[in-house]
Coordinates of C-alpha atoms in Angstrom, one line a residue:
Chain A
M82 CA 0.1 9.3 47.0
S83 CA 2.8 7.0 45.9
D84 CA 0.8 4.2 44.9
A85 CA -1.3 6.4 42.9
G86 CA 2.0 8.1 41.3
A87 CA 3.5 4.7 40.7
A88 CA 0.2 3.6 39.0
T89 CA 0.0 6.5 36.5
A90 CA 3.5 6.4 35.9
T91 CA 3.6 2.6 34.8
I92 CA 0.7 2.9 32.6
P93 CA 2.2 5.5 30.1
R94 CA 5.3 3.5 30.7
A95 CA 3.4 0.4 29.3
A96 CA 1.9 2.2 26.9
D97 CA 5.0 3.7 25.5
A98 CA 6.5 -0.1 25.3
A99 CA 3.5 -1.4 23.3
R100 CA 4.0 1.3 20.8
R101 CA 7.8 1.1 20.6
R102 CA 7.0 -2.8 19.8
R103 CA 4.5 -1.8 17.2
A104 CA 6.9 0.9 15.8
F105 CA 9.5 -1.8 15.8
G106 CA 7.3 -4.6 14.0
R107 CA 6.4 -1.9 11.3
L108 CA 9.8 -0.7 10.9
A109 CA 10.9 -4.4 10.6
T110 CA 8.5 -5.1 7.8
R111 CA 9.2 -2.3 5.9
N112 CA 12.7 -2.1 6.4
R113 CA 13.6 -5.7 5.2
L114 CA 17.1 -4.7 4.2
A115 CA 17.9 -3.9 7.8
V116 CA 16.5 -7.3 8.9
V117 CA 19.5 -9.0 6.4
A118 CA 21.8 -6.7 8.0
A119 CA 21.1 -7.6 11.6
L120 CA 21.0 -11.3 10.8
A121 CA 24.5 -11.2 8.5
L122 CA 25.8 -9.3 11.8
L123 CA 24.4 -11.7 13.8
A124 CA 25.9 -14.6 12.0
A125 CA 29.4 -12.6 12.0
V126 CA 29.4 -12.2 15.6
L127 CA 28.5 -16.0 16.3
G128 CA 31.3 -16.9 14.0
A129 CA 33.7 -14.8 15.7
L130 CA 32.4 -15.8 19.3
L131 CA 32.1 -19.6 18.4
A132 CA 35.7 -19.7 16.0
P133 CA 37.4 -22.0 18.8
W134 CA 34.7 -24.9 18.6
L135 CA 34.0 -24.1 14.5
P136 CA 35.7 -27.3 12.3
L137 CA 38.5 -24.6 11.1
A138 CA 41.9 -24.7 10.2
D139 CA 44.5 -23.3 12.5
P140 CA 44.8 -20.2 11.6
D141 CA 48.6 -19.9 12.0
V142 CA 49.9 -22.9 10.8
V143 CA 52.0 -22.5 7.9
D144 CA 52.0 -24.7 5.1
T145 CA 54.5 -23.5 2.3
P146 CA 53.7 -26.3 -0.4
N147 CA 50.1 -25.1 -0.4
R148 CA 50.3 -21.2 -0.9
L149 CA 48.2 -18.9 -2.5
R150 CA 45.7 -21.4 -3.3
P151 CA 42.5 -20.3 -5.2
P152 CA 39.4 -20.2 -3.5
L153 CA 37.4 -23.7 -3.4
S154 CA 40.9 -25.8 -3.6
A155 CA 40.8 -29.3 -1.9
G156 CA 40.4 -28.7 2.2
H157 CA 40.6 -24.9 1.9
A158 CA 37.2 -23.1 0.9
L159 CA 38.6 -20.0 0.4
G160 CA 41.6 -21.0 -0.7
T161 CA 45.2 -19.9 1.2
D162 CA 47.5 -17.2 1.9
E163 CA 51.3 -16.4 1.0
F164 CA 52.3 -18.9 3.9
G165 CA 49.9 -21.3 3.2
R166 CA 47.1 -20.6 5.9
D167 CA 43.8 -21.1 5.5
L168 CA 42.2 -17.9 4.5
L169 CA 38.6 -19.0 6.1
A170 CA 40.2 -19.7 9.2
R171 CA 42.0 -16.1 9.4
L172 CA 38.8 -14.5 8.1
V173 CA 36.6 -16.0 11.0
W174 CA 39.6 -15.4 13.7
G175 CA 40.1 -11.8 12.4
A176 CA 36.7 -11.3 12.8
R177 CA 36.9 -11.6 16.4
V178 CA 40.0 -9.1 16.3
S179 CA 38.5 -6.9 14.0
L180 CA 35.1 -6.7 15.5
A181 CA 36.1 -6.8 19.1
A182 CA 38.5 -3.6 18.3
G183 CA 35.6 -1.8 16.6
V184 CA 33.3 -2.4 19.5
A185 CA 35.7 -1.6 22.4
S186 CA 37.1 1.4 20.9
A187 CA 33.6 3.1 20.0
A188 CA 32.7 1.9 23.6
A189 CA 35.7 3.4 25.1
A190 CA 35.3 6.6 23.0
M191 CA 31.3 7.0 24.0
L192 CA 32.1 6.1 28.0
F193 CA 34.8 9.1 28.1
G194 CA 32.8 11.3 25.7
V195 CA 29.8 11.1 27.1
T196 CA 31.0 11.7 31.0
L197 CA 33.1 14.8 29.8
G198 CA 30.0 16.1 27.9
I199 CA 27.8 15.8 31.0
L200 CA 30.5 17.5 33.1
G201 CA 31.0 20.0 30.1
G202 CA 27.4 21.0 30.0
F203 CA 26.2 20.6 33.6
Y204 CA 29.0 22.4 35.0
T205 CA 29.4 26.1 34.0
G206 CA 33.0 28.0 34.7
W207 CA 36.4 26.3 34.5
I208 CA 35.2 22.6 34.0
E209 CA 33.3 23.7 30.8
T210 CA 36.3 25.8 29.3
V211 CA 38.3 22.9 29.8
V212 CA 36.6 20.2 28.4
M213 CA 35.3 22.5 25.4
R214 CA 38.7 23.8 24.9
L215 CA 40.2 20.1 24.6
T216 CA 37.4 19.0 22.2
D217 CA 38.2 22.1 20.1
I218 CA 41.7 21.2 19.6
L219 CA 41.4 17.5 19.2
M220 CA 38.8 18.5 16.2
A221 CA 41.5 20.9 15.0
F222 CA 43.5 17.7 13.5
P223 CA 42.5 15.4 10.8
Y224 CA 41.0 12.5 12.7
V225 CA 43.0 9.8 10.9
L226 CA 46.2 11.8 11.5
L227 CA 45.9 12.3 15.1
A228 CA 45.3 8.4 15.7
I229 CA 48.7 7.8 13.7
A230 CA 50.4 10.5 15.4
I231 CA 49.0 9.0 19.0
V232 CA 50.1 5.2 17.8
A233 CA 53.5 6.9 16.7
G234 CA 54.0 7.8 20.6
L235 CA 52.6 4.6 21.9
G236 CA 54.3 2.1 19.3
P237 CA 52.6 -0.4 16.9
G238 CA 50.2 -2.7 18.3
L239 CA 46.7 -3.6 18.5
R240 CA 45.9 -2.3 21.9
N241 CA 47.5 1.1 21.1
A242 CA 45.7 1.4 17.7
M243 CA 42.4 1.0 19.8
V244 CA 43.7 3.5 22.4
A245 CA 44.4 6.3 19.6
I246 CA 41.0 5.6 18.0
A247 CA 39.2 6.2 21.2
I248 CA 41.0 9.3 21.8
V249 CA 40.3 11.1 18.6
G250 CA 37.0 9.5 19.0
F251 CA 35.5 11.1 22.0
P252 CA 34.9 14.5 21.1
I253 CA 31.8 13.8 19.1
Y254 CA 30.0 12.3 21.9
T255 CA 31.4 15.3 24.1
R256 CA 29.6 17.5 21.8
L257 CA 26.4 15.6 21.3
V258 CA 26.2 15.2 25.2
R259 CA 27.0 18.5 26.1
G260 CA 24.3 20.0 23.6
V261 CA 21.5 18.0 25.1
V262 CA 22.8 18.6 28.9
L263 CA 22.8 22.2 28.3
S264 CA 19.0 22.3 27.3
L265 CA 18.0 19.8 30.0
R266 CA 19.6 21.8 32.6
E267 CA 17.2 24.7 32.1
R268 CA 14.5 22.5 31.8
E269 CA 11.6 22.7 34.5
F270 CA 11.7 19.0 36.0
V271 CA 15.6 19.8 36.6
E272 CA 14.6 22.9 38.1
A273 CA 11.9 21.2 40.2
A274 CA 14.4 18.5 41.4
R275 CA 17.0 21.2 42.4
A276 CA 14.1 22.9 44.4
L277 CA 13.1 19.8 46.5
G278 CA 16.9 19.6 47.2
A279 CA 18.1 17.0 44.9
S280 CA 22.1 16.3 44.7
D281 CA 23.6 16.9 41.5
A282 CA 24.5 13.5 41.4
V283 CA 20.6 12.3 41.8
I284 CA 19.7 15.0 39.1
L285 CA 22.4 13.7 36.8
G286 CA 21.5 9.9 37.2
R287 CA 17.9 10.3 37.5
H288 CA 16.9 13.0 35.3
V289 CA 19.7 13.8 32.8
L290 CA 21.0 10.5 32.1
P291 CA 17.8 8.6 30.8
H292 CA 17.4 11.5 28.1
L293 CA 20.8 10.9 26.8
L294 CA 20.2 7.4 26.1
S295 CA 18.6 7.9 22.4
P296 CA 21.3 10.2 21.2
V297 CA 23.9 8.1 22.6
I298 CA 22.6 4.6 21.4
V299 CA 21.6 6.1 17.9
A300 CA 25.6 8.0 17.6
F301 CA 27.1 4.5 19.0
S302 CA 25.5 2.6 16.6
L303 CA 26.2 4.1 13.7
D304 CA 29.9 4.5 15.0
V305 CA 31.1 0.9 16.0
G306 CA 31.2 0.8 12.0
A307 CA 33.7 3.6 11.5
K308 CA 36.0 2.3 14.2
I309 CA 35.8 -1.0 12.6
L310 CA 37.4 0.9 9.5
A311 CA 39.5 2.9 11.6
T312 CA 41.4 0.4 13.4
A313 CA 41.2 -1.6 10.0
G314 CA 43.5 1.1 8.2
L315 CA 46.0 1.7 11.2
S316 CA 46.4 -2.3 10.9
F317 CA 46.6 -1.7 7.0
L318 CA 50.0 1.0 7.6
G319 CA 51.4 -1.6 10.0
L320 CA 50.5 0.4 13.0
G321 CA 47.8 -1.9 14.3
T322 CA 47.6 -5.9 14.6
Q323 CA 51.4 -7.2 14.6
P324 CA 52.1 -10.6 13.0
P325 CA 51.1 -13.4 13.1
T326 CA 47.8 -12.4 14.5
A327 CA 45.2 -11.9 12.0
D328 CA 42.6 -9.2 11.8
W329 CA 40.9 -7.8 8.2
G330 CA 43.3 -4.7 8.3
S331 CA 46.6 -6.3 8.5
M332 CA 45.5 -9.5 5.9
L333 CA 45.0 -6.7 3.5
A334 CA 48.2 -5.3 4.0
T335 CA 50.4 -8.2 3.9
G336 CA 48.1 -9.7 0.9
R337 CA 48.9 -6.4 -1.0
Q338 CA 52.2 -8.0 -2.4
F339 CA 50.5 -10.8 -4.1
V340 CA 47.5 -9.1 -5.6
I341 CA 48.7 -9.7 -9.2
L342 CA 49.1 -13.5 -8.7
S343 CA 46.1 -14.2 -6.3
P344 CA 43.7 -11.2 -5.8
H345 CA 41.6 -13.5 -3.8
V346 CA 44.2 -12.4 -0.8
V347 CA 43.2 -8.9 -0.9
L348 CA 39.9 -8.9 -2.2
L349 CA 38.2 -11.3 0.9
P350 CA 39.4 -9.7 3.8
G351 CA 38.1 -6.0 2.3
L352 CA 35.1 -7.6 1.1
A353 CA 34.6 -9.0 4.7
I354 CA 35.3 -5.4 6.1
F355 CA 33.0 -3.9 3.5
V356 CA 30.1 -6.1 4.4
I357 CA 30.2 -5.8 8.0
V358 CA 30.2 -2.1 7.8
L359 CA 27.5 -2.0 5.6
A360 CA 25.4 -4.2 7.8
L361 CA 26.3 -1.9 10.9
N362 CA 25.4 1.2 9.1
L363 CA 22.1 -0.5 7.8
V364 CA 21.4 -1.3 11.6
G365 CA 22.4 1.8 12.7
D366 CA 20.0 3.5 10.3
A367 CA 17.0 1.3 11.6
V368 CA 18.3 1.8 15.4
R369 CA 18.1 5.9 14.5
D370 CA 14.5 5.4 12.8
I371 CA 12.9 3.7 15.8
L372 CA 14.5 6.4 18.5
D373 CA 14.6 9.2 16.7
P374 CA 11.7 9.2 14.0
R375 CA 12.3 12.8 13.6
A376 CA 15.7 12.4 12.2
A377 CA 14.0 9.6 9.8
A378 CA 11.5 12.0 8.6
R379 CA 14.1 14.2 7.5
Chain B
M285 CA 35.5 42.0 7.1
R286 CA 38.8 42.9 7.8
R287 CA 38.7 42.9 11.4
Y288 CA 37.0 39.4 11.4
L289 CA 40.1 38.1 9.5
A290 CA 42.3 40.0 12.0
R291 CA 40.4 38.2 15.1
R292 CA 40.3 35.0 13.3
L293 CA 44.0 34.8 13.0
L294 CA 44.7 36.0 16.6
L295 CA 42.4 32.9 17.6
L296 CA 44.5 30.8 15.7
V297 CA 47.0 31.1 17.9
P298 CA 45.8 29.5 20.7
V299 CA 44.5 26.7 18.6
L300 CA 47.9 26.2 17.2
A301 CA 49.5 26.1 20.5
G302 CA 47.0 23.7 21.8
V303 CA 47.9 21.5 18.5
S304 CA 51.4 21.8 19.1
V305 CA 51.3 20.5 23.0
I306 CA 49.2 17.6 21.7
I307 CA 52.0 16.8 19.2
F308 CA 54.6 17.3 21.8
M309 CA 52.9 15.1 24.2
V310 CA 51.5 12.3 21.9
L311 CA 55.4 11.6 21.1
H312 CA 56.1 11.7 24.8
L313 CA 53.7 8.9 25.5
S314 CA 55.4 6.0 25.5
P315 CA 56.7 4.6 28.5
G316 CA 60.2 4.0 28.1
D317 CA 63.1 6.3 27.1
P318 CA 62.5 8.0 23.7
A319 CA 66.2 7.8 22.6
E320 CA 66.1 3.9 23.3
I321 CA 62.8 3.8 21.4
M322 CA 64.5 5.9 18.4
L323 CA 67.6 3.9 18.2
G324 CA 66.5 0.4 19.3
S325 CA 68.0 -1.9 21.8
Q326 CA 71.1 -2.3 20.2
A327 CA 72.4 1.1 20.6
T328 CA 75.6 1.8 22.8
K329 CA 75.4 4.3 25.9
E330 CA 77.3 6.7 24.1
D331 CA 75.0 6.7 21.5
L332 CA 71.9 7.3 23.7
A333 CA 73.7 10.0 25.6
R334 CA 74.5 11.7 22.2
L335 CA 70.8 11.5 21.3
R336 CA 69.6 12.7 24.5
A337 CA 72.1 15.4 24.5
D338 CA 71.0 16.2 20.7
L339 CA 67.3 16.3 21.4
G340 CA 67.4 18.2 24.9
L341 CA 65.8 14.7 26.4
N342 CA 67.5 15.6 29.7
E343 CA 65.7 18.4 30.2
P344 CA 62.4 18.5 32.2
L345 CA 59.4 18.2 29.8
H346 CA 58.1 21.7 29.8
A347 CA 61.6 23.3 28.9
Q348 CA 61.9 20.4 26.2
Y349 CA 58.7 21.9 24.9
L350 CA 59.5 25.6 25.3
R351 CA 62.8 24.7 23.1
W352 CA 61.4 22.5 20.5
I353 CA 58.4 25.3 19.8
G354 CA 61.1 28.0 19.9
H355 CA 63.2 26.4 16.9
V356 CA 59.8 25.9 15.2
A357 CA 58.6 29.6 15.4
R358 CA 62.0 29.8 13.5
G359 CA 61.1 27.4 11.1
D360 CA 63.7 24.8 12.4
L361 CA 61.5 21.5 13.0
G362 CA 64.6 19.6 13.6
R363 CA 66.8 17.1 11.9
S364 CA 65.8 13.8 10.6
L365 CA 67.4 11.0 12.2
W366 CA 66.5 8.4 9.4
M367 CA 67.2 10.5 6.7
K368 CA 70.2 12.9 8.3
R369 CA 68.7 16.2 6.6
P370 CA 66.3 19.0 8.0
V371 CA 62.7 17.9 8.6
L372 CA 61.3 20.8 7.3
G373 CA 62.6 21.0 3.8
E374 CA 61.9 17.3 3.3
V375 CA 58.2 17.9 4.5
L376 CA 57.5 20.8 2.5
T377 CA 58.4 18.9 -0.9
R378 CA 56.1 16.0 0.1
L379 CA 53.7 18.6 1.0
Q380 CA 53.3 19.8 -2.4
A381 CA 52.6 16.0 -3.8
T382 CA 49.8 15.7 -0.9
L383 CA 48.4 18.9 -1.8
L384 CA 48.1 17.9 -5.3
L385 CA 46.4 14.8 -4.7
T386 CA 44.1 16.2 -2.0
A387 CA 43.1 19.0 -4.0
T388 CA 42.3 17.3 -6.8
A389 CA 40.2 14.8 -4.7
L390 CA 38.3 18.0 -3.4
V391 CA 37.6 19.4 -6.9
L392 CA 36.4 15.9 -8.3
S393 CA 34.3 15.0 -5.0
S394 CA 32.8 18.7 -5.1
A395 CA 31.8 18.8 -8.9
V396 CA 30.4 15.5 -9.0
G397 CA 28.8 15.2 -5.7
V398 CA 27.4 18.7 -6.4
A399 CA 26.1 17.5 -9.8
L400 CA 24.7 14.7 -8.3
G401 CA 23.1 16.0 -5.6
V402 CA 21.4 18.7 -7.6
A403 CA 20.1 16.2 -10.2
A404 CA 18.8 13.9 -7.2
A405 CA 17.0 16.9 -5.5
T406 CA 15.3 17.8 -8.9
R407 CA 13.7 14.5 -9.4
P408 CA 13.2 12.8 -5.8
N409 CA 12.6 9.1 -5.6
S410 CA 13.7 8.7 -9.4
M411 CA 16.0 5.8 -10.1
L412 CA 19.3 8.5 -9.9
D413 CA 17.9 9.5 -6.4
R414 CA 17.8 6.1 -5.2
L415 CA 21.3 5.0 -6.4
S416 CA 22.9 8.1 -5.1
A417 CA 21.2 6.8 -2.0
V418 CA 22.7 3.4 -2.3
A419 CA 26.0 4.7 -3.4
S420 CA 26.3 6.7 -0.3
L421 CA 25.6 4.0 2.0
F422 CA 28.5 2.0 0.0
G423 CA 31.0 5.2 0.3
A424 CA 30.6 5.3 4.1
S425 CA 31.2 1.7 4.3
M426 CA 34.0 0.6 1.9
P427 CA 37.7 1.1 3.3
S428 CA 39.1 3.5 0.7
F429 CA 42.5 1.5 0.8
W430 CA 40.6 -1.6 -0.4
L431 CA 39.0 0.4 -3.1
G432 CA 42.3 1.7 -4.1
I433 CA 43.6 -1.7 -4.3
V434 CA 40.6 -2.9 -6.2
L435 CA 40.7 0.3 -8.8
M436 CA 44.4 -0.5 -9.2
V437 CA 44.1 -4.1 -10.2
V438 CA 41.5 -3.7 -12.5
F439 CA 42.5 -0.1 -14.3
A440 CA 46.3 -0.7 -13.8
L441 CA 46.8 -4.4 -13.9
W442 CA 44.0 -6.0 -15.8
L443 CA 43.2 -3.5 -18.4
G444 CA 46.6 -1.9 -18.3
W445 CA 44.8 1.8 -19.0
L446 CA 46.6 3.7 -16.2
P447 CA 50.2 3.6 -14.3
A448 CA 49.5 1.6 -10.8
S449 CA 51.7 3.5 -8.5
G450 CA 53.8 6.4 -8.0
M451 CA 53.8 10.0 -9.1
Y452 CA 56.2 9.7 -12.4
A453 CA 57.1 7.1 -14.6
P454 CA 60.8 5.7 -13.7
H455 CA 61.5 6.0 -17.2
G456 CA 60.9 8.5 -19.9
G457 CA 58.0 10.0 -17.7
G458 CA 58.1 13.5 -15.9
D459 CA 55.9 15.6 -18.1
L460 CA 52.2 16.9 -17.2
R461 CA 50.5 14.0 -18.9
D462 CA 52.5 11.5 -17.2
L463 CA 51.3 13.0 -13.7
L464 CA 48.2 13.1 -14.6
S465 CA 48.0 9.8 -15.8
H466 CA 49.4 9.0 -11.9
L467 CA 47.0 11.2 -10.2
V468 CA 43.7 9.3 -11.4
L469 CA 43.6 6.4 -9.9
P470 CA 44.7 7.8 -6.4
A471 CA 42.5 10.8 -6.5
V472 CA 39.3 9.0 -7.6
T473 CA 40.4 6.6 -4.7
L474 CA 40.6 9.3 -2.2
A475 CA 37.1 11.5 -3.6
A476 CA 35.0 8.3 -3.5
A477 CA 33.6 8.5 -0.1
S478 CA 33.3 12.1 -0.1
V479 CA 31.8 12.5 -3.2
T480 CA 28.6 10.5 -1.6
I481 CA 28.8 12.7 1.4
V482 CA 28.9 16.0 -0.6
A483 CA 25.9 14.5 -2.9
R484 CA 23.5 13.5 0.0
L485 CA 24.1 16.8 1.7
T486 CA 23.3 18.9 -1.6
R487 CA 20.4 16.9 -2.2
S488 CA 18.8 17.8 1.0
A489 CA 19.8 21.5 1.1
M490 CA 18.6 21.8 -2.2
L491 CA 15.3 20.1 -1.5
E492 CA 14.9 22.9 1.1
T493 CA 15.5 25.8 -1.1
L494 CA 13.5 24.3 -3.8
G495 CA 10.6 24.3 -1.3
Q496 CA 10.6 27.8 -0.5
D497 CA 8.3 30.8 -1.5
Y498 CA 10.6 32.5 -3.8
V499 CA 11.5 29.3 -5.9
R500 CA 7.6 28.8 -5.9
T501 CA 7.0 32.5 -7.5
A502 CA 10.2 32.2 -9.9
R503 CA 8.3 29.5 -11.5
A504 CA 4.9 31.2 -11.3
K505 CA 6.8 33.9 -13.1
G506 CA 8.0 31.6 -15.9
V507 CA 11.7 31.3 -15.0
S508 CA 13.0 28.2 -16.6
D509 CA 13.6 25.4 -14.9
R510 CA 17.3 25.4 -15.1
A511 CA 17.5 28.9 -14.2
V512 CA 15.2 28.1 -10.9
V513 CA 17.9 25.4 -9.9
L514 CA 20.7 27.1 -10.8
R515 CA 20.1 30.6 -9.7
H516 CA 17.3 30.2 -7.0
G517 CA 18.0 26.9 -5.6
L518 CA 21.9 26.0 -5.8
S519 CA 23.2 29.8 -5.3
N520 CA 21.1 29.7 -1.7
A521 CA 21.9 26.1 -0.8
L522 CA 25.3 26.8 -1.2
V523 CA 26.3 27.7 2.6
P524 CA 25.9 24.1 4.0
I525 CA 27.0 22.8 0.7
V526 CA 30.6 24.9 1.3
T527 CA 30.6 24.0 4.9
V528 CA 30.6 20.1 3.9
I529 CA 33.1 20.3 1.4
G530 CA 35.5 22.2 4.1
V531 CA 34.9 19.5 6.2
Q532 CA 35.8 17.1 3.6
A533 CA 39.0 19.1 2.9
G534 CA 40.2 18.3 6.1
Y535 CA 39.1 14.4 5.9
L536 CA 40.6 14.3 2.7
L537 CA 44.3 16.0 4.0
G538 CA 44.0 13.2 6.6
G539 CA 42.4 10.4 4.5
A540 CA 45.4 10.8 2.0
V541 CA 47.8 8.9 4.4
L542 CA 46.0 5.5 3.4
T543 CA 45.3 6.2 -0.3
E544 CA 49.3 7.6 -0.6
T545 CA 50.4 4.1 1.0
V546 CA 48.2 2.3 -1.6
F547 CA 49.5 3.9 -4.7
A548 CA 53.3 4.7 -3.1
W549 CA 52.3 8.5 -4.0
P550 CA 55.3 10.5 -2.7
G551 CA 53.2 12.9 -0.1
V552 CA 53.4 13.8 3.8
G553 CA 51.3 10.5 4.2
T554 CA 53.8 7.9 3.1
L555 CA 56.5 9.8 4.7
M556 CA 55.1 9.7 8.2
V557 CA 54.2 6.4 7.8
Q558 CA 57.9 5.6 7.3
G559 CA 58.9 8.1 9.9
I560 CA 56.8 5.7 12.4
L561 CA 58.4 2.5 11.5
A562 CA 62.0 3.8 11.5
R563 CA 61.1 5.7 14.8
D564 CA 62.1 8.8 13.6
F565 CA 60.4 11.4 16.0
P566 CA 61.0 14.8 14.9
L567 CA 60.1 13.9 11.4
V568 CA 56.7 12.5 12.6
Q569 CA 56.6 15.9 15.0
G570 CA 57.2 17.7 11.6
C571 CA 54.9 16.0 9.1
V572 CA 51.9 16.0 11.6
L573 CA 52.6 19.6 12.5
V574 CA 52.6 20.8 8.8
V575 CA 49.7 19.0 7.6
A576 CA 47.4 20.1 11.1
L577 CA 48.9 23.5 9.9
S578 CA 47.5 23.0 6.6
F579 CA 43.9 21.8 7.7
V580 CA 43.4 24.7 10.5
L581 CA 44.0 26.9 7.4
V582 CA 41.4 25.2 5.2
N583 CA 39.1 25.7 8.0
L584 CA 39.7 29.7 8.2
A585 CA 39.5 29.8 4.4
V586 CA 36.0 28.1 4.8
D587 CA 34.8 30.2 7.1
L588 CA 35.6 33.1 5.1
L589 CA 34.2 31.8 2.2
Y590 CA 30.8 32.2 3.7
A591 CA 30.7 36.0 4.1
W592 CA 31.7 36.0 0.4
L593 CA 28.8 33.7 -0.4
D594 CA 26.3 34.6 1.3
P595 CA 26.2 38.3 2.4
R596 CA 23.7 38.1 5.1
I597 CA 26.3 36.8 7.1
R598 CA 27.9 39.4 8.8
Y599 CA 31.0 38.9 11.1
E600 CA 31.2 41.0 14.4

């Protein structure tokens, strides 16, 4: 019985996988832009990871005689900043900070939000009330404002900025997941599992969690870009990364004073943020098309 | 409707209580002594003791909260440590500038967004439709503070058409013309991302209504294209459009902090950032509270607008 069950279960799964691969192939050929975006993203991630081994100048070495050199100067492909530091090196090292901050704060928001969403959707009563009122109150604030207020309390710094962004970001996941869990709770397979004596942990882990993967992955892939923008924004206000560490937002903030003489010190970090977030959004859209074809059709 | 309004106003009480608890708590999150954080490591023991007594920091946390909220309810937001003035007056003065900027950006993003969305929906897959799709992707990916700096460099520094920063010219300014010329760049910067969101939503809402039977009937009756699109299409698509515009109002209110910083616009956002960097907790608390209250009131106004726009919506 169990063998037969396993056999019938693997055939549709294999067919599913093959269908997904074909769908992915079709999408890749149709959506060339997303492929280009994914490659750009891969290059940025590799550059950020391999920064210590790349033939780059030290991003923090001050060289005042060579300050504010334009791009394509000798020894400085993208020029230098107000302290004569190599802009290419600072952009690549800044990518490490900006990408890591975006991914980490989105991941923290996702983990916390999904957990609360599962609890709020699965358990009625006081747990649901507490979870939903908390998200309601957090959503009663403008997003950026609350993040700034939290950083004000915790003190400026990259880690605190990431914590703030994760806190203001989790209610989106909670709302999304709670809605899905509420509908799943009433489905026959959950009732059947409960009738067979499965514990809450088994029901949640084996029957509910797999259904959450698609919507959460889609939301996460579109969220990372938003979180990179948010951390860059806090750094721009002087509340995120502190000198001398480079991230794209703080590079923009310090370069602003020299924008008349040397626009490149501001244009380049902003362009880096724009290109990476654009690539993330394109890839996120493609992920949604693959995992949620109904949304793509809309 | 009057009963609904009364109920909504009553429901504001727990939301505002929650908002006030969060604002109070976040500024007490820091692990150290708030008095030391505010005054810095150079402060003498006497200074610290005086500040603790002034702010009631020696009392238990719940007593501090009740004392603070009692003062807030009477319109006393405390004194700014940095400016040595009452917080409320300072915040309300700055709020006018923030509301002017936000409202201008909202009008701009609604007008341009709805017009673009309607145009894109009436000609699906046209060049304009595709351009608006690309623009919405760009709008969602572009850091607003960077766009602000780029606009400032091009239109203020290179072309010299508009002033680069501030609300009025330091010499000889002060009239409406001066104010409007200073308002253009910050308002366009703040509105840019919202325009694309409003346009995409208007497009999809319009496509849905234009596909309805009554629109086909209207066309069959020989109603002009303009009347079909505006009277039968747009007026029936307004509820989701107003919803997204309402959400954008809140987003713009919060996003104004970054735009104000770029253009040195004298609003609540710049005041709050200065307050944080000066570790002036009463000032920061006051700024956050006033902006959050405005946000809650905007959301209420949007909900009330629904009933006016769509008589089918009955609030019970």
